[in-house]
Short mmCIF file of C-alpha atoms and ligand atoms in Angstrom, two decimals:
data_model
loop_
_atom_site.label_atom_id
_atom_site.label_comp_id
_atom_site.label_asym_id
_atom_site.label_seq_id
_atom_site.Cartn_x
_atom_site.Cartn_y
_atom_site.Cartn_z
CA MET H 1375 7.44 -1.62 -19.64
CA SER H 1376 10.24 -1.95 -17.18
CA ALA H 1377 9.30 -3.68 -13.33
CA ALA H 1378 9.30 -1.26 -10.57
CA LEU H 1379 9.83 -3.76 -7.44
CA VAL H 1380 11.05 -7.17 -7.20
CA VAL H 1381 10.70 -9.26 -4.99
CA GLU H 1382 12.56 -12.22 -4.74
CA ASN H 1383 11.87 -15.52 -1.91
CA LEU H 1384 10.71 -12.82 0.49
CA GLY H 1385 10.80 -15.01 4.34
CA VAL H 1386 9.38 -13.12 7.82
CA ARG H 1387 9.93 -14.66 10.87
CA TYR H 1388 8.79 -12.92 14.35
CA GLY H 1389 10.72 -16.71 17.08
CA GLY H 1390 9.43 -19.01 15.82
CA VAL H 1391 7.19 -17.62 13.25
CA THR H 1392 7.66 -18.01 10.29
CA ALA H 1393 4.68 -15.97 9.22
CA LEU H 1394 6.31 -15.41 4.97
CA ARG H 1395 8.03 -17.66 3.24
CA ASP H 1396 9.30 -17.88 -0.46
CA VAL H 1397 6.94 -15.22 -1.57
CA SER H 1398 7.83 -13.82 -5.32
CA LEU H 1399 6.59 -10.89 -6.64
CA SER H 1400 7.09 -7.88 -10.02
CA VAL H 1401 4.81 -4.35 -9.95
CA ASP H 1402 5.86 -2.23 -12.81
CA GLU H 1403 5.52 1.61 -13.12
CA GLY H 1404 1.99 2.25 -13.66
CA GLN H 1405 0.68 -1.20 -12.42
CA ILE H 1406 -1.30 -2.44 -9.60
CA LEU H 1407 -0.95 -5.34 -8.43
CA THR H 1408 -3.69 -7.06 -5.18
CA VAL H 1409 -2.40 -8.96 -2.56
CA LEU H 1410 -5.33 -10.53 -0.98
CA GLY H 1411 -5.88 -13.10 2.10
CA ALA H 1412 -7.55 -13.67 4.71
CA ASN H 1413 -6.47 -12.25 7.97
CA GLY H 1414 -3.56 -13.68 9.84
CA ALA H 1415 -2.07 -14.38 5.82
CA GLY H 1416 1.41 -12.53 6.13
CA LYS H 1417 -0.03 -9.51 4.22
CA THR H 1418 1.33 -6.79 6.48
CA SER H 1419 4.35 -9.24 6.99
CA MET H 1420 4.66 -8.77 3.58
CA LEU H 1421 4.86 -5.40 2.84
CA ARG H 1422 6.96 -4.18 6.25
CA GLY H 1423 9.00 -7.22 4.84
CA ILE H 1424 9.24 -5.05 1.33
CA SER H 1425 9.60 -1.57 2.93
CA GLY H 1426 12.23 -3.27 5.50
CA LEU H 1427 10.29 -2.34 8.70
CA VAL H 1428 10.59 -5.81 10.07
CA SER H 1429 14.28 -8.44 9.03
CA SER H 1430 13.62 -10.65 6.21
CA THR H 1431 15.15 -13.40 3.79
CA GLY H 1432 15.09 -13.03 0.08
CA THR H 1433 16.17 -9.77 -2.27
CA VAL H 1434 14.53 -6.66 -2.84
CA THR H 1435 14.68 -4.82 -6.57
CA HIS H 1436 14.21 -1.11 -6.64
CA HIS H 1437 13.99 -0.99 -10.20
CA GLY H 1438 16.85 -2.30 -10.23
CA ARG H 1439 18.81 -1.54 -7.86
CA THR H 1440 18.99 -4.31 -4.45
CA LEU H 1441 18.03 -2.87 -1.30
CA GLY H 1442 19.69 -6.21 0.97
CA ARG H 1443 21.18 -3.29 2.80
CA LEU H 1444 18.48 -0.16 3.35
CA ASP H 1445 17.34 0.29 5.78
CA ALA H 1446 13.71 1.47 6.07
CA ALA H 1447 14.45 5.35 6.43
CA ALA H 1448 16.50 4.74 4.01
CA ARG H 1449 14.38 2.78 1.31
CA ALA H 1450 12.01 5.83 1.40
CA ARG H 1451 14.25 7.54 0.31
CA ALA H 1452 14.82 6.02 -1.87
CA GLY H 1453 10.91 5.81 -3.34
CA LEU H 1454 9.66 3.12 -1.77
CA GLY H 1455 6.07 4.57 0.08
CA HIS H 1456 4.11 2.53 2.41
CA VAL H 1457 1.51 3.27 3.82
CA LEU H 1458 1.21 1.81 6.56
CA GLU H 1459 -2.54 0.40 7.78
CA GLY H 1460 -4.69 1.67 10.21
CA ARG H 1461 -4.28 6.14 10.06
CA HIS H 1462 -1.21 6.75 10.83
CA VAL H 1463 -1.30 9.79 10.32
CA PHE H 1464 0.74 12.93 13.51
CA PRO H 1465 -2.89 13.62 14.51
CA ASP H 1466 -1.58 16.70 16.97
CA LEU H 1467 -0.06 18.58 13.31
CA THR H 1468 -1.90 20.50 10.54
CA VAL H 1469 -3.63 18.46 6.98
CA ARG H 1470 -0.83 21.11 5.72
CA GLU H 1471 1.77 19.89 8.03
CA ASN H 1472 1.43 16.46 7.59
CA LEU H 1473 1.22 16.92 3.97
CA HIS H 1474 4.41 18.66 4.12
CA LEU H 1475 6.74 16.53 5.80
CA GLY H 1476 5.68 13.54 3.53
CA SER H 1477 7.09 15.45 0.94
CA LEU H 1478 10.78 15.90 2.75
CA LEU H 1479 10.79 12.86 0.98
CA SER H 1480 10.75 14.04 -2.11
CA PRO H 1481 13.67 15.39 -4.12
CA LYS H 1482 11.29 18.36 -4.68
CA PRO H 1483 9.09 18.96 -1.77
CA ALA H 1484 6.46 21.55 -3.14
CA GLU H 1485 5.67 19.64 -6.15
CA GLY H 1486 4.82 16.45 -3.65
CA VAL H 1487 2.61 18.80 -1.49
CA GLU H 1488 0.53 20.05 -5.05
CA ARG H 1489 0.43 16.44 -6.25
CA ALA H 1490 -1.08 15.58 -3.08
CA LEU H 1491 -3.07 17.89 -2.71
CA ALA H 1492 -4.40 17.36 -7.00
CA LEU H 1493 -5.11 13.98 -5.99
CA LEU H 1494 -7.02 14.50 -3.19
CA PRO H 1495 -8.11 17.65 -3.58
CA GLU H 1496 -11.23 17.44 -0.31
CA LEU H 1497 -7.82 17.36 1.95
CA GLU H 1498 -7.64 21.38 0.21
CA GLU H 1499 -10.33 22.90 1.97
CA MET H 1500 -9.54 21.53 5.69
CA ALA H 1501 -5.91 21.88 5.17
CA GLY H 1502 -5.60 24.11 9.00
CA ARG H 1503 -7.23 21.74 11.22
CA LYS H 1504 -5.11 19.53 13.35
CA ALA H 1505 -5.35 15.71 11.37
CA GLY H 1506 -7.05 14.47 14.91
CA ARG H 1507 -9.68 16.02 14.54
CA LEU H 1508 -10.34 14.39 10.70
CA SER H 1509 -12.70 11.42 10.84
CA GLY H 1510 -11.27 7.81 10.53
CA GLY H 1511 -11.92 8.27 6.21
CA GLN H 1512 -10.27 11.49 6.18
CA GLN H 1513 -7.35 10.03 8.18
CA GLN H 1514 -6.60 7.37 5.67
CA MET H 1515 -7.71 9.73 2.45
CA LEU H 1516 -4.74 11.85 4.16
CA ALA H 1517 -2.32 8.59 4.71
CA ILE H 1518 -2.34 8.06 0.88
CA ALA H 1519 -1.91 11.66 0.61
CA ARG H 1520 0.76 12.51 2.68
CA ALA H 1521 2.43 9.03 1.06
CA ILE H 1522 2.14 10.77 -2.22
CA SER H 1523 3.54 13.59 -0.96
CA GLY H 1524 6.86 12.36 -0.74
CA SER H 1525 6.77 11.42 -4.77
CA PRO H 1526 7.55 7.48 -4.76
CA SER H 1527 8.07 5.42 -7.61
CA VAL H 1528 6.61 2.94 -5.46
CA LEU H 1529 3.53 3.00 -2.82
CA LEU H 1530 2.60 -0.18 -1.03
CA LEU H 1531 -0.81 0.49 0.56
CA ASP H 1532 -2.04 -1.56 3.48
CA GLU H 1533 -5.72 -2.39 3.30
CA PRO H 1534 -7.12 1.11 2.52
CA THR H 1535 -10.46 0.41 2.77
CA ASN H 1536 -10.56 -1.49 6.15
CA GLY H 1537 -13.06 -0.22 8.01
CA LEU H 1538 -14.45 2.95 5.67
CA ALA H 1539 -18.18 3.52 4.86
CA PRO H 1540 -18.59 2.32 1.31
CA MET H 1541 -18.45 5.69 -0.28
CA LEU H 1542 -15.15 6.39 1.05
CA VAL H 1543 -14.09 2.65 -0.15
CA GLN H 1544 -15.02 3.82 -3.43
CA ARG H 1545 -13.27 7.04 -3.27
CA THR H 1546 -9.99 4.72 -2.32
CA ILE H 1547 -10.42 3.27 -5.12
CA ASP H 1548 -10.39 6.00 -7.72
CA VAL H 1549 -7.94 7.76 -5.53
CA ILE H 1550 -5.38 4.40 -6.20
CA GLY H 1551 -6.95 4.30 -10.10
CA ALA H 1552 -5.40 7.97 -10.16
CA ILE H 1553 -2.39 7.28 -8.64
CA GLN H 1554 -1.32 3.97 -10.80
CA GLU H 1555 -1.95 6.95 -13.35
CA LEU H 1556 0.86 8.83 -12.52
CA GLY H 1557 2.71 6.41 -13.18
CA VAL H 1558 3.40 4.95 -9.62
CA ALA H 1559 3.66 0.90 -8.75
CA VAL H 1560 1.13 -0.01 -6.57
CA LEU H 1561 1.49 -2.96 -4.61
CA LEU H 1562 -1.96 -3.67 -2.83
CA VAL H 1563 -3.00 -5.04 0.40
CA GLU H 1564 -7.19 -6.13 0.55
CA GLN H 1565 -9.26 -8.81 2.11
CA ARG H 1566 -12.19 -7.45 0.33
CA VAL H 1567 -12.60 -9.25 -3.56
CA GLU H 1568 -14.28 -5.97 -4.92
CA VAL H 1569 -11.41 -3.56 -4.85
CA ALA H 1570 -8.74 -6.27 -7.28
CA GLN H 1571 -12.68 -5.86 -8.62
CA ALA H 1572 -12.84 -2.44 -9.46
CA LEU H 1573 -9.50 -2.20 -10.06
CA GLY H 1574 -9.53 -4.21 -12.73
CA SER H 1575 -5.54 -5.93 -11.48
CA GLU H 1576 -3.08 -8.77 -11.82
CA VAL H 1577 -3.68 -10.09 -8.32
CA LEU H 1578 -2.12 -12.71 -5.76
CA VAL H 1579 -3.85 -14.62 -4.03
CA LEU H 1580 -2.38 -14.84 -0.14
CA GLN H 1581 -2.63 -18.07 2.72
CA ARG H 1582 -0.63 -19.15 5.24
CA GLY H 1583 2.34 -17.31 4.08
CA GLU H 1584 2.54 -18.12 0.94
CA VAL H 1585 1.30 -17.15 -2.33
CA VAL H 1586 -0.48 -20.03 -3.55
CA GLY H 1587 -2.12 -18.46 -7.12
CA THR H 1588 -2.26 -15.96 -8.90
CA ALA H 1589 -5.65 -14.18 -11.08
CA HIS H 1590 -7.08 -11.00 -13.03
CA GLY H 1591 -9.85 -9.08 -11.44
CA THR H 1592 -12.04 -9.10 -14.31
CA ASP H 1593 -11.81 -13.40 -13.99
CA ASP H 1594 -15.67 -13.70 -13.59
CA ASP H 1595 -14.64 -16.28 -11.35
CA LEU H 1596 -12.20 -14.58 -8.43
CA GLU H 1597 -15.26 -14.39 -6.12
CA ASP H 1598 -15.17 -18.57 -5.65
CA ARG H 1599 -11.76 -18.42 -5.80
CA ILE H 1600 -10.32 -16.40 -3.70
CA HIS H 1601 -13.40 -17.73 -1.29
CA THR H 1602 -12.01 -21.49 -1.88
CA ALA H 1603 -8.67 -20.18 -0.82
CA TYR H 1604 -9.44 -18.21 2.49
CA LEU H 1605 -11.47 -21.68 3.76
CA ALA H 1606 -8.89 -23.34 2.70
P1 LIG F 489 -4.70 -9.15 8.88
O1 LIG F 489 -5.00 -8.99 7.67
O2 LIG F 489 -4.68 -9.38 10.07
O3 LIG F 489 -3.95 -8.04 9.25
P2 LIG F 489 -1.96 -9.96 7.57
O4 LIG F 489 -2.70 -10.83 6.02
O5 LIG F 489 -1.16 -8.70 7.06
O6 LIG F 489 -3.06 -10.14 8.89
P3 LIG F 489 0.22 -10.80 8.69
O7 LIG F 489 -0.31 -10.06 10.30
O8 LIG F 489 1.66 -10.05 8.40
O9 LIG F 489 -0.48 -11.66 8.80
O10 LIG F 489 0.59 -11.87 10.31
C1 LIG F 489 1.29 -13.02 10.14
C2 LIG F 489 1.14 -14.15 11.01
O11 LIG F 489 2.21 -13.55 11.51
C3 LIG F 489 0.29 -14.66 11.56
O12 LIG F 489 0.21 -15.76 12.41
C4 LIG F 489 0.79 -13.42 13.14
O13 LIG F 489 0.10 -14.17 14.32
C5 LIG F 489 1.72 -13.62 12.51
N1 LIG F 489 3.30 -12.24 13.28
C6 LIG F 489 2.29 -11.10 13.14
N2 LIG F 489 3.57 -9.72 13.59
C7 LIG F 489 3.74 -10.67 14.72
C8 LIG F 489 5.25 -9.91 15.67
N3 LIG F 489 4.98 -9.04 15.59
N4 LIG F 489 5.29 -11.51 16.33
C9 LIG F 489 4.29 -12.79 16.41
N5 LIG F 489 3.54 -13.21 14.91
C10 LIG F 489 2.94 -11.93 14.25
#
């Protein structure tokens, strides 16, 4: 398997605040890498640095191509999907219109919408409803579906289970597994250890902007190790 995303020595600063320092990682096609870390560990900054929403130092390589000079829109068009934290959908547009907009990033937009609806068929029955009328959980699903409609080869997911009821957490886990099966490289940021465990993914632990450990979702002592890192 080849690396879809390679990040080397990524750094993000906001004025005098260093949010991320020297983070390196790699995600293969069809692989999930979960980055676990407490509030403020730098997870969101890491994803924003990769997708070009904030400026960063270091190198981001997508299927062998260095993205350094590309802005966020160009990175998205190149196949880097990013689901931001907090259900960003267009509230006044319908579900279908949201998917259609997302699909414009895809070389074949109609196929993009079909792919998203195949992944999340529950959205079909609400296709004509305004996104702002959906529940928080449904909006989160739509945000993921919209990213998938753009046919990304790499998907960055920022705490997709945050604030969801347990049933929807499980649904989100299943959907992420299905996205992996499509061959997409998934870089998932989470606070919930159980998501990495359920996915059986590779794990990086981020603390105060730095990678402090690697693990695997199937490790017996994962929870202890993560909690030690969170509390340190
Ligand atoms: P959370 O789980 O709360 O989203 P996080 O792990 O995603 O946290 P970041 O949001 O990346 O962490 O924040 C990392 C650090 O950078 C924190 O110390 C935060 O206060 C700081 N930070 C984030 N955004 C900004 C900003 N726009 N300006 C200044 N400092 C910021």
